Coordinates of C-alpha atoms in Angstrom, one line a residue:
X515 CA 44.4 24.6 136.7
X516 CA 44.0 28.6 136.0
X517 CA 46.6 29.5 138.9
X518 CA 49.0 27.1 137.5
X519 CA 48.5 28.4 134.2
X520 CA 49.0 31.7 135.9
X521 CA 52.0 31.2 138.1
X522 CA 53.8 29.5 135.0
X523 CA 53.1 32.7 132.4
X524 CA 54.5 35.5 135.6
X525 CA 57.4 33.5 135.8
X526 CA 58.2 33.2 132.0
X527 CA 57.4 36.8 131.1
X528 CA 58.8 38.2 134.7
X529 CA 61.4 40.9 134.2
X530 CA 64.5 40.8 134.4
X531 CA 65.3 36.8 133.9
X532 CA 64.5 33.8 134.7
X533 CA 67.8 32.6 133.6
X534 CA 68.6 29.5 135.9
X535 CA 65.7 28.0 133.2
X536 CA 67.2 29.3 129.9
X537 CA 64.3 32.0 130.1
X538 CA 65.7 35.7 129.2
X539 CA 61.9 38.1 129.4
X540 CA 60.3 35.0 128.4
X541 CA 62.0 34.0 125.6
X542 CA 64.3 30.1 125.5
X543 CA 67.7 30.0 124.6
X544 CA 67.3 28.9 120.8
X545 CA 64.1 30.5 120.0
X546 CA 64.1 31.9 116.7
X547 CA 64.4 35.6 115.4
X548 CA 60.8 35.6 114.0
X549 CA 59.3 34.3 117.4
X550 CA 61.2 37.1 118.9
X551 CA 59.7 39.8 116.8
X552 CA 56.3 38.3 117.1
X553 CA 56.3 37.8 121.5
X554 CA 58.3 40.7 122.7
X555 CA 56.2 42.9 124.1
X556 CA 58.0 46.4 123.6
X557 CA 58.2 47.5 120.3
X558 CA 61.2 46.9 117.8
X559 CA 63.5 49.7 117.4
X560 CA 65.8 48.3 115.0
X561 CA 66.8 44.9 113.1
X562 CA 70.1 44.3 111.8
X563 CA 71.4 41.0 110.3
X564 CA 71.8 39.0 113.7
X565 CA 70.6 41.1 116.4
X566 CA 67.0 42.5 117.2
X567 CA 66.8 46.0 119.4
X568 CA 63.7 47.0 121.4
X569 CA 63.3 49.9 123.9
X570 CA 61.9 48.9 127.5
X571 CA 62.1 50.4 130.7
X572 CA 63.6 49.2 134.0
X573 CA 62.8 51.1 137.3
X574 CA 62.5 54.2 135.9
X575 CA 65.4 53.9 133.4
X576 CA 64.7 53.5 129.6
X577 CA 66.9 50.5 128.5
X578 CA 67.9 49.2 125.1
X579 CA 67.3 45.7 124.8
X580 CA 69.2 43.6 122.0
X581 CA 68.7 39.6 121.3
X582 CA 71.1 38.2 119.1
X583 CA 71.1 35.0 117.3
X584 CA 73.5 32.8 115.3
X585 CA 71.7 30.6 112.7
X586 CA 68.3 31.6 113.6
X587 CA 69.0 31.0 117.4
X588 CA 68.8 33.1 120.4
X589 CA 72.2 32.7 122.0
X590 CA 72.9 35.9 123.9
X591 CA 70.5 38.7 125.3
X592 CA 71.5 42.5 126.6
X593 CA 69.9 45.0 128.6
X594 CA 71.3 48.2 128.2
X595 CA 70.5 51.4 130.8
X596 CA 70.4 54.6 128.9
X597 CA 70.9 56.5 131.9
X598 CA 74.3 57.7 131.7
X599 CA 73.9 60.8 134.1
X600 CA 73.2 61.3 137.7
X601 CA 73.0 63.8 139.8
X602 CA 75.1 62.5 142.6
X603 CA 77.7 59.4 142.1
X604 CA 76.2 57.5 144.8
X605 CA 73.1 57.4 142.8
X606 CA 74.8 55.1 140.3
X607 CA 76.1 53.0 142.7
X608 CA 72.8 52.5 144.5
X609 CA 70.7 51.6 141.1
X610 CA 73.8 48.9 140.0
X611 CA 73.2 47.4 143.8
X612 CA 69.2 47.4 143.4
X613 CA 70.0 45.4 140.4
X614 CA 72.2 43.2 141.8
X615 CA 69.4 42.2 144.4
X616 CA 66.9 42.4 141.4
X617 CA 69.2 39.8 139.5
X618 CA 69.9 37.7 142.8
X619 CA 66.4 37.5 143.4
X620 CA 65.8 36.4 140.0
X621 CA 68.3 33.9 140.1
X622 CA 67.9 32.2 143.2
X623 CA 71.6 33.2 144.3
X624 CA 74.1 35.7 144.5
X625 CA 76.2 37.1 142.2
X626 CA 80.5 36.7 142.5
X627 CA 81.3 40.5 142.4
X628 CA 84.6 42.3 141.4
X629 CA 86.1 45.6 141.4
X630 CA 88.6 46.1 138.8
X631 CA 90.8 49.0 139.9
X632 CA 92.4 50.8 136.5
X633 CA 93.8 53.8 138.3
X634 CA 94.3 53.1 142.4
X635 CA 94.3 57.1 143.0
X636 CA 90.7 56.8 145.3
X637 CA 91.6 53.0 146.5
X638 CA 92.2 53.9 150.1
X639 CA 89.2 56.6 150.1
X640 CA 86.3 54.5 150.9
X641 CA 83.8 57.7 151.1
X642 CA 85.5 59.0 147.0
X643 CA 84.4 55.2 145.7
X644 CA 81.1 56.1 143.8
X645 CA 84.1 59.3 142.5
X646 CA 86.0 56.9 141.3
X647 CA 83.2 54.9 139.1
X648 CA 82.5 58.4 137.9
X649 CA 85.9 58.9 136.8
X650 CA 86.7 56.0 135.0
X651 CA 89.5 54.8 138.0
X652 CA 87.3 51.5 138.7
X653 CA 84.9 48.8 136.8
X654 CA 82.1 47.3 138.6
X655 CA 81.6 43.9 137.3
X656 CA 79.0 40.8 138.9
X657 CA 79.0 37.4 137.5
X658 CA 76.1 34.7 137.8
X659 CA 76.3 31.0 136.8
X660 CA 73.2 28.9 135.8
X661 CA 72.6 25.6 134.6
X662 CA 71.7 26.8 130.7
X663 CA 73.4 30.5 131.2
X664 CA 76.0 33.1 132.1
X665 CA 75.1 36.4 133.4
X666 CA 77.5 39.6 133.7
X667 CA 77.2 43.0 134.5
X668 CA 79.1 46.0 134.5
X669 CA 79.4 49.3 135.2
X670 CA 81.9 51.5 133.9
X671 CA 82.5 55.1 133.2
X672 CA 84.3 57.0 130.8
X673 CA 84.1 61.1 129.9
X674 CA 81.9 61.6 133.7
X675 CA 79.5 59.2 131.7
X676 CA 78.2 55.7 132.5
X677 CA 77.9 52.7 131.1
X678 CA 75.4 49.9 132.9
X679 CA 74.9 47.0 131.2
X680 CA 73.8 43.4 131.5
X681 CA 74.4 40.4 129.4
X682 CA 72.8 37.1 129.2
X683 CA 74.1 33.9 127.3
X684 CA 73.3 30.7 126.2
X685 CA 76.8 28.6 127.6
X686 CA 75.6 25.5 125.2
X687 CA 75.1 27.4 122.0
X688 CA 77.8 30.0 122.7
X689 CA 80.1 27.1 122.6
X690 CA 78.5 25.7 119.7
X691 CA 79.4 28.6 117.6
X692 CA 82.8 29.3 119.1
X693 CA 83.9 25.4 118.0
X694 CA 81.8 26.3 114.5
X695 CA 84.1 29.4 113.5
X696 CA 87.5 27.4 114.7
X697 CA 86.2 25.0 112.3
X698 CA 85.5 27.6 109.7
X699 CA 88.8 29.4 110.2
X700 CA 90.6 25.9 109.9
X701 CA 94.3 25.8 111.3
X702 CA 95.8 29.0 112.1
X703 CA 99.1 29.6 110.3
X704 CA 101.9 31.3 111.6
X705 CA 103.5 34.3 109.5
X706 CA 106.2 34.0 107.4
X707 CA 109.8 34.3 108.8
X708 CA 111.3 37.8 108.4
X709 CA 114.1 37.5 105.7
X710 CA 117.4 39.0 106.4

């Protein structure tokens, strides 16, 4: 009974996810923002109305962690890297792939990747790709589906500075409050016809 007990509390507080169960670092998908406050294990860096920040660390990396919740429900979670510089390009590259794996392991499968090309000037220079992260030509974006969630990250740069993040959300309750502010917004009306 004590290595169940034992294999069932390192897979709920297990960093990253465990989000194929509706676990984000331990915490369901509906929890609410006092349970949050009171389980996390980092310490709270900063409330505002609907979102909770804590600081963590991730290989290395010091992370901003954000939970935020629509009436009293956890319904997304973000994992920020505050690692905006490195040394050499590739560097970056290499940490958003050990991630990947690190989420893929998580999971149980791999994530859809893409690579959105904004400016196509290093497209056909396979060695100048982790130069063209760096300059802001291309985003690097993996997707994961799971029974309760959706999972994206993305890497991006802008300024020779990067931005690595991850986001987790709740597909049933992020749903729920799209279809609740359509109702609150009621039908939308068009403008008025210019007059002549």
């Amino acid at each position: 009974m004590k290595q169940i007990l034992t294999y069932i509390a390192l897979i709920l507080f297990s960093f990253p996810a465990h989000a194929e169960e509706g676990y984000v670092r331990g915490f369901i998908w509906g929890i609410g923002k006092e349970d949050v406050k009171k389980f996390e294990r980092v310490v709270l860096f900063e409330e505002l109305e609907n979102t909770l920040f804590f600081i963590d660390e991730w290989d290395g990396v010091k992370t901003l962690i954000g939970y935020e919740f629509w009436e009293d429900q956890l319904i997304r979670a973000s994992i920020s890297f505050q690692k905006e510089n490195y040394p050499n390009p590739s560097d970056a590259i290499a940490f958003y792939v050990a991630r990947e794996f690190d989420l893929n392991d998580a999971l149980g499968s791999k994530g859809e990747q893409e690579v959105i090309w904004k400016d196509y000037h290093y497209e056909n220079m396979p060695n100048h790709f982790p130069l063209a992260v760096l300059n802001g030509h291309v985003d690097l974006v993996t997707r994961w589906e799971t029974s309760r969630s959706d999972i994206t990250m993305g890497m991006s740069a802008q300024d020779f500075e990067y931005a690595h993040r991850i986001v987790y959300e709740s597909r049933e309750l992020m749903a729920a409050r799209t279809q609740a502010l359509e109702e609150d917004l009621g039908p939308v009306l068009a403008p008025p016809a210019l007059q002549e």
